[in-house]
Amino acid sequence: MYTAGIQLLKSRRVCSQRMCKRLVSYVLGIETSCDDTGIAIVDTEGRVHGNVLESQQKFHTRYGGIIPPRAQDLHRARIDDAFERCLAASQLQPEQLEAIAVTTRPGLPLSLLIGLRYARHLARRYHKPLLPVHHMEAHALQARMEHRESIAFPYLCLLISGGHSQLAVVHAPGKLQLLGETLDDAPGEAFDKIARRLRLYILPQYRHCNGGQAIEHAAQIAGNPDAFEFPLPLAQQRNCNFSFAGIKNNSFRAIRAQERAERTPPDGIISNYADFCAGLLRAVSRHLMHRTQRALEFCLQEQNNVNLFGNATPTLVVSGGVANNDVIFANMQHLAAQYNCRCLRPSKRYCSDNGVMIAWHGIEQLLQNRVANLRFDIDNIDIAGSASFHESSMSNVLEASIKCKWVQPLCTQTNYNNTHYEQTA
């Protein structure tokens, strides 16, 4: 009797393990919104089974910006091989996939088309449903893959990349509440244009870096980080919007003045370029901190004894390609700490565009509502070059007219532990 009981328990345990294995779902993610071809497979436990990323950065860097038709050609040439390599790395069969998640908005239309057409091809070939993905929502949700137990809905997210700068409260997949956005340039775009005008690309160590990477690395060797002054955008506007055009234009004028003073040749670079980069990085950090600080205060203000974070631990997530910048992220952590708020970001390899974040967004959709989100009408799914979020509270932020006692950025060289404040409107 005792032996029979033990065998029954073992058989039940084996059955339970098999059921758990069956409950794990795999989603393929396809990312082609701009100049990176990303293919990945992620499961419902957040494990990455395959991840292939084909970057076009070296090609486009030579021309000073992304050329959409060439980006489309490179996506078309590389996407099938990327899929085959991802599948081989995962050691899975296509039939094991639950669904195919694909970026459909926002992005470069020519690039988005390649991803969607390939997703449709795979969906027909393997009889799989699609999961359309909002690119910026995928960035906002990515950190949950690695910090799922720590990051509960809702939380505040700062999205900073080459094409976007947004502050939003993330309530669930497809339910983001916009608090502020850029009025002109995005931070990554400004970094790229300023780095090119500064001619950092002529230095061998920065030849294959994007603008943000080059500026961050150059700032580390600055001798006088306070040599250049930059304006503080939107200082008198009590909202959460961003503007980087003023910083960019001021940078161009400062570079031109320094070149004239030093008589820099057309193929040369100013002698104190590292000081310039340190000052620029501090100015961008300061602007991001100011707008995010107002967003934090807006989220924490109580209405009927409840704030926007609800019962969740106040959390700030920083995501997007510019979140890779350690100086900017350190300043965001510094800011969040003043409000007893946690600050997290995805692993650096997942901050920039990649297939993993698209697959994870698909997983989030499955966990939210599998039946409603799976799309079998694949021919009715289309792309969109621009796309908003579910809800906007930008007018509410403006109406709140929150006055802040600004937290100052950390020094880029020393004294990272001190907190400085200044009074402002």
XYZ file of C-alpha atoms in Angstrom:
425
model
C 0.000 0.000 0.000
C 2.804 2.397 1.007
C 4.746 1.629 -2.208
C 1.631 2.142 -4.329
C 1.028 5.499 -2.629
C 4.582 6.660 -3.353
C 4.246 5.636 -7.009
C 0.937 7.543 -7.271
C 2.546 10.700 -5.846
C 5.467 10.384 -8.284
C 3.128 9.934 -11.240
C 1.122 12.994 -10.184
C 4.337 15.021 -9.847
C 5.425 13.977 -13.340
C 2.007 14.896 -14.740
C 2.165 18.245 -12.953
C 5.621 18.945 -14.440
C 4.359 18.045 -17.908
C 1.366 20.351 -17.493
C 3.676 23.192 -16.421
C 5.789 22.608 -19.503
C 2.698 22.703 -21.695
C 1.591 25.945 -20.054
C 4.772 27.718 -21.158
C 4.105 29.577 -24.411
C 6.662 30.820 -26.920
C 6.283 34.030 -28.907
C 8.377 35.133 -31.856
C 9.119 38.864 -32.000
C 9.915 40.792 -35.199
C 11.306 44.339 -35.011
C 11.949 46.456 -38.134
C 10.651 49.892 -37.137
C 13.825 51.782 -38.056
C 17.320 50.538 -38.918
C 17.670 47.389 -36.786
C 16.411 43.968 -37.869
C 15.570 42.128 -34.659
C 14.199 38.588 -34.339
C 13.758 36.859 -30.971
C 11.854 34.093 -29.219
C 10.732 34.609 -25.610
C 8.573 32.429 -23.378
C 5.942 33.326 -20.787
C 8.526 32.969 -17.989
C 10.643 35.734 -19.527
C 13.352 33.406 -20.808
C 15.012 34.399 -24.076
C 15.494 31.333 -26.279
C 16.881 33.080 -29.335
C 17.910 36.644 -30.114
C 19.371 37.916 -33.390
C 19.978 41.598 -34.074
C 21.233 42.915 -37.403
C 22.279 46.546 -37.014
C 22.578 48.967 -39.927
C 24.409 51.607 -37.863
C 27.765 51.367 -39.648
C 26.088 51.812 -43.031
C 23.945 54.831 -42.102
C 26.688 56.535 -40.036
C 28.605 57.191 -43.257
C 25.733 59.321 -44.582
C 24.956 61.231 -41.394
C 21.466 59.770 -40.962
C 19.090 56.956 -41.866
C 18.105 56.629 -45.525
C 14.634 54.947 -45.439
C 14.798 53.188 -48.864
C 18.221 51.706 -48.063
C 17.035 50.714 -44.591
C 14.155 48.859 -46.238
C 16.520 47.091 -48.648
C 18.776 45.968 -45.810
C 15.814 44.692 -43.775
C 14.585 42.737 -46.794
C 18.015 41.216 -47.403
C 18.622 40.183 -43.787
C 15.296 39.252 -42.199
C 14.982 35.649 -43.429
C 18.524 34.744 -42.373
C 17.932 36.412 -38.988
C 14.810 34.271 -38.479
C 16.594 31.027 -39.393
C 19.500 31.821 -37.053
C 17.122 32.692 -34.214
C 15.168 29.475 -34.697
C 18.366 27.423 -34.735
C 19.630 29.087 -31.542
C 16.327 28.456 -29.752
C 16.291 24.725 -30.665
C 12.541 25.040 -31.145
C 10.295 24.171 -34.055
C 8.022 26.815 -35.638
C 5.031 24.675 -34.701
C 5.845 25.269 -31.015
C 5.270 29.012 -31.323
C 2.069 30.322 -29.779
C 2.030 33.485 -31.882
C 4.115 35.983 -33.850
C 4.455 39.509 -32.445
C 5.442 42.221 -34.915
C 6.019 45.968 -34.699
C 3.306 47.753 -36.677
C 3.584 51.318 -35.301
C 5.167 53.861 -35.002
C 8.266 53.886 -37.208
C 9.565 54.300 -40.729
C 6.737 53.012 -42.974
C 9.126 51.407 -45.468
C 10.856 49.500 -42.672
C 7.639 48.528 -40.885
C 6.295 47.032 -44.119
C 9.125 44.511 -44.310
C 8.479 43.241 -40.798
C 4.721 42.988 -41.241
C 4.967 41.230 -44.614
C 7.440 38.713 -43.222
C 5.226 38.130 -40.174
C 2.261 37.469 -42.479
C 4.392 35.054 -44.496
C 5.305 33.079 -41.359
C 1.715 33.219 -40.067
C 0.394 31.655 -43.276
C 3.195 29.120 -43.526
C 2.889 27.850 -39.940
C -0.783 28.731 -39.285
C -0.041 31.121 -36.425
C -1.892 34.237 -35.223
C -0.256 37.661 -35.074
C 0.121 40.112 -32.196
C 0.493 43.725 -33.438
C 2.901 45.713 -31.252
C 3.237 49.433 -30.525
C 6.988 50.061 -30.643
C 7.137 52.569 -27.761
C 4.844 50.446 -25.594
C 7.296 47.589 -26.104
C 10.126 49.788 -24.795
C 7.965 50.764 -21.810
C 7.182 47.134 -20.905
C 10.630 45.617 -21.554
C 11.976 46.111 -18.014
C 9.163 43.907 -16.658
C 10.658 40.902 -18.422
C 13.710 41.085 -16.146
C 12.014 42.645 -13.089
C 8.553 41.139 -13.292
C 8.148 40.703 -9.547
C 9.528 44.183 -8.820
C 7.658 46.248 -11.410
C 3.920 46.117 -10.871
C 1.345 48.177 -12.738
C 1.040 51.124 -12.704
C 4.468 52.775 -12.954
C 5.973 55.891 -14.511
C 8.108 55.420 -17.624
C 10.557 57.830 -19.253
C 10.971 56.822 -22.900
C 14.058 58.391 -24.482
C 15.439 57.358 -27.849
C 16.576 58.642 -31.225
C 13.035 59.368 -32.319
C 11.018 59.833 -29.129
C 10.983 61.501 -25.731
C 7.870 60.734 -23.684
C 6.664 60.418 -20.116
C 3.795 58.015 -19.538
C 2.095 56.079 -16.771
C 1.961 52.400 -17.739
C -1.236 50.732 -16.526
C -1.186 47.620 -18.742
C -0.359 46.589 -22.313
C -2.227 48.978 -24.576
C -3.066 51.265 -21.648
C -0.471 54.006 -21.379
C -1.338 57.461 -20.048
C 0.746 60.177 -21.708
C 1.981 62.982 -19.423
C 4.439 64.723 -21.736
C 6.307 64.444 -25.031
C 8.896 66.269 -27.093
C 7.817 69.346 -29.005
C 10.627 69.016 -31.562
C 13.773 66.867 -31.498
C 14.300 63.702 -29.477
C 17.425 63.451 -27.273
C 19.066 60.748 -29.386
C 18.423 62.746 -32.542
C 19.970 65.857 -30.936
C 23.016 63.868 -29.817
C 23.537 62.513 -33.349
C 23.284 65.926 -35.009
C 25.518 67.657 -32.460
C 28.153 64.910 -32.566
C 28.250 65.152 -36.347
C 28.565 68.955 -36.267
C 31.329 68.604 -33.670
C 32.960 66.146 -36.092
C 33.604 63.498 -33.449
C 33.464 60.927 -36.247
C 36.933 61.967 -37.458
C 38.440 60.526 -34.268
C 39.145 56.793 -34.760
C 37.664 55.773 -31.406
C 34.275 57.269 -32.327
C 34.134 56.363 -36.013
C 31.548 53.622 -35.597
C 29.707 55.046 -32.566
C 26.351 56.760 -32.665
C 26.241 60.357 -31.437
C 25.092 59.522 -27.923
C 27.825 56.937 -27.389
C 30.538 59.263 -28.701
C 29.400 62.180 -26.515
C 29.164 60.012 -23.385
C 32.649 58.571 -23.884
C 34.199 61.942 -24.703
C 32.637 63.529 -21.600
C 34.542 61.078 -19.394
C 37.873 62.738 -20.240
C 36.690 66.319 -19.709
C 39.073 68.583 -17.818
C 36.610 71.442 -17.294
C 32.971 70.282 -17.508
C 31.736 73.832 -16.796
C 33.520 75.416 -19.778
C 30.298 75.645 -21.824
C 26.875 76.850 -20.763
C 23.586 75.629 -22.216
C 20.035 76.980 -21.904
C 17.352 75.268 -19.835
C 14.419 74.622 -22.206
C 10.806 75.296 -21.204
C 11.891 76.664 -17.819
C 8.716 78.722 -17.397
C 6.255 76.092 -18.616
C 4.711 73.947 -15.890
C 4.163 70.822 -17.939
C 6.061 67.618 -18.692
C 6.936 68.325 -22.330
C 10.465 68.277 -23.710
C 12.368 70.419 -26.191
C 15.874 69.725 -27.436
C 15.953 72.114 -30.409
C 17.240 74.977 -28.239
C 20.074 72.875 -26.811
C 20.940 71.710 -30.325
C 20.986 75.207 -31.843
C 22.956 76.603 -28.896
C 25.457 73.777 -29.408
C 25.911 74.681 -33.064
C 26.585 78.324 -32.156
C 29.040 77.388 -29.399
C 30.946 75.022 -31.692
C 31.110 77.615 -34.451
C 32.385 80.297 -32.027
C 35.063 77.961 -30.649
C 36.145 76.958 -34.159
C 36.562 80.610 -35.106
C 38.515 81.352 -31.922
C 40.860 78.399 -32.556
C 40.831 78.733 -36.365
C 39.902 75.075 -36.617
C 40.297 73.709 -40.176
C 37.244 72.227 -41.992
C 38.442 68.699 -41.286
C 39.424 69.422 -37.671
C 37.825 69.358 -34.234
C 37.924 71.897 -31.393
C 40.587 71.217 -28.774
C 38.216 71.106 -25.789
C 35.597 68.861 -27.382
C 35.529 66.688 -24.229
C 34.570 69.707 -22.065
C 31.845 70.553 -24.555
C 30.459 66.994 -24.408
C 30.444 67.006 -20.587
C 28.531 70.291 -20.523
C 26.079 69.046 -23.139
C 25.443 65.822 -21.250
C 24.778 67.745 -18.057
C 22.349 70.082 -19.864
C 20.382 67.191 -21.377
C 20.321 65.358 -18.026
C 19.096 68.500 -16.278
C 16.255 68.979 -18.756
C 15.176 65.330 -18.532
C 15.303 65.497 -14.735
C 13.178 68.633 -14.534
C 10.384 67.255 -16.709
C 10.477 63.858 -15.002
C 10.431 65.481 -11.557
C 7.180 67.257 -12.364
C 5.751 63.962 -13.670
C 6.714 62.242 -10.402
C 5.048 64.972 -8.349
C 1.951 64.744 -10.545
C 1.775 60.972 -10.029
C 2.328 61.258 -6.272
C -0.206 64.020 -5.598
C -3.249 62.573 -3.889
C -6.784 62.906 -5.188
C -9.414 61.411 -2.884
C -6.547 59.899 -0.845
C -5.244 57.979 -3.894
C -2.335 58.779 -6.205
C -1.627 57.491 -9.719
C 0.619 54.711 -8.397
C -2.284 53.308 -6.391
C -1.126 50.439 -4.165
C 1.985 49.779 -6.254
C 5.443 50.785 -5.033
C 6.344 54.086 -6.763
C 8.597 53.112 -9.649
C 10.311 54.998 -12.451
C 11.411 52.976 -15.478
C 13.841 54.519 -17.965
C 13.818 52.850 -21.379
C 14.769 53.421 -25.010
C 18.159 53.728 -26.669
C 19.225 56.808 -24.670
C 18.610 54.863 -21.430
C 21.936 53.164 -22.239
C 23.647 56.415 -21.216
C 25.022 55.796 -17.723
C 25.262 59.499 -16.825
C 21.609 60.110 -17.689
C 20.462 56.960 -15.888
C 22.511 57.816 -12.772
C 20.792 61.208 -12.700
C 17.373 59.572 -13.021
C 18.212 57.244 -10.114
C 19.380 60.267 -8.126
C 16.110 62.077 -8.847
C 13.914 59.082 -8.006
C 15.711 58.559 -4.704
C 14.590 62.004 -3.506
C 10.987 60.751 -3.765
C 11.623 57.293 -2.244
C 10.951 55.927 -5.712
C 12.719 53.000 -7.331
C 14.413 53.575 -10.683
C 15.040 50.693 -13.078
C 15.969 50.154 -16.711
C 16.231 47.090 -18.945
C 19.613 45.471 -19.448
C 21.685 47.550 -21.844
C 21.354 44.985 -24.609
C 17.565 45.450 -24.440
C 17.409 49.270 -24.155
C 17.890 49.867 -27.872
C 15.580 48.407 -30.528
C 15.524 44.596 -30.510
C 13.275 41.633 -31.169
C 13.161 40.593 -27.499
C 11.092 43.597 -26.461
C 8.598 42.898 -29.258
C 8.278 39.250 -28.258
C 7.871 40.248 -24.606
C 5.126 42.720 -25.505
C 3.414 39.783 -27.223
C 3.782 37.753 -24.024
C 2.253 40.614 -22.025
C -0.687 40.639 -24.433
C -1.175 36.885 -24.014
C -1.082 37.169 -20.230
C -3.524 40.079 -20.338
C -6.169 38.511 -22.594
C -5.129 35.658 -24.858
C -8.430 35.318 -26.701
C -8.997 39.009 -27.385
C -5.436 39.865 -28.432
C -4.580 36.993 -30.787
C -5.243 38.162 -34.349
C -6.105 35.613 -37.021
C -7.309 38.294 -39.450
C -3.733 38.946 -40.511
C -4.643 40.787 -43.723
C -6.523 43.414 -41.717
C -3.438 44.365 -39.712
C -1.678 47.428 -41.105
C 1.239 49.712 -40.261
C 1.214 53.326 -39.036
C 4.142 55.721 -39.195
C 2.908 57.587 -36.125
C 0.803 56.394 -33.217
C -0.369 57.837 -29.915
C -1.024 56.152 -26.590
C -4.338 54.995 -25.114
C -4.895 58.163 -23.077
C -3.401 61.637 -22.669
C -3.295 63.578 -19.406
C -1.075 66.372 -20.719
C -3.829 68.939 -20.155
C -4.279 67.685 -16.585
C -0.566 68.169 -15.895
C -0.768 71.724 -17.239
C -3.873 72.413 -15.187
C -2.157 71.132 -12.020
C 0.552 73.802 -12.551
C 2.968 72.045 -10.196
C 5.821 74.173 -8.858
C 8.943 72.155 -8.131
C 12.052 72.613 -6.019
C 14.409 71.240 -8.634
C 16.831 68.434 -7.902
C 20.139 69.313 -9.556
C 22.083 66.827 -11.716
C 25.024 64.940 -10.312
C 28.463 66.248 -11.180
C 29.801 64.336 -14.168
C 33.224 63.944 -12.542
C 32.913 63.763 -8.752
C 30.590 64.232 -5.787
C 27.844 61.858 -6.970
C 26.460 61.576 -3.460
C 25.497 65.196 -2.868
C 22.055 66.578 -3.618
C 21.634 70.146 -4.827
C 18.468 72.135 -5.221
C 17.442 75.370 -6.852
C 14.205 77.345 -6.625
C 12.241 77.818 -9.839
C 8.743 78.368 -11.105
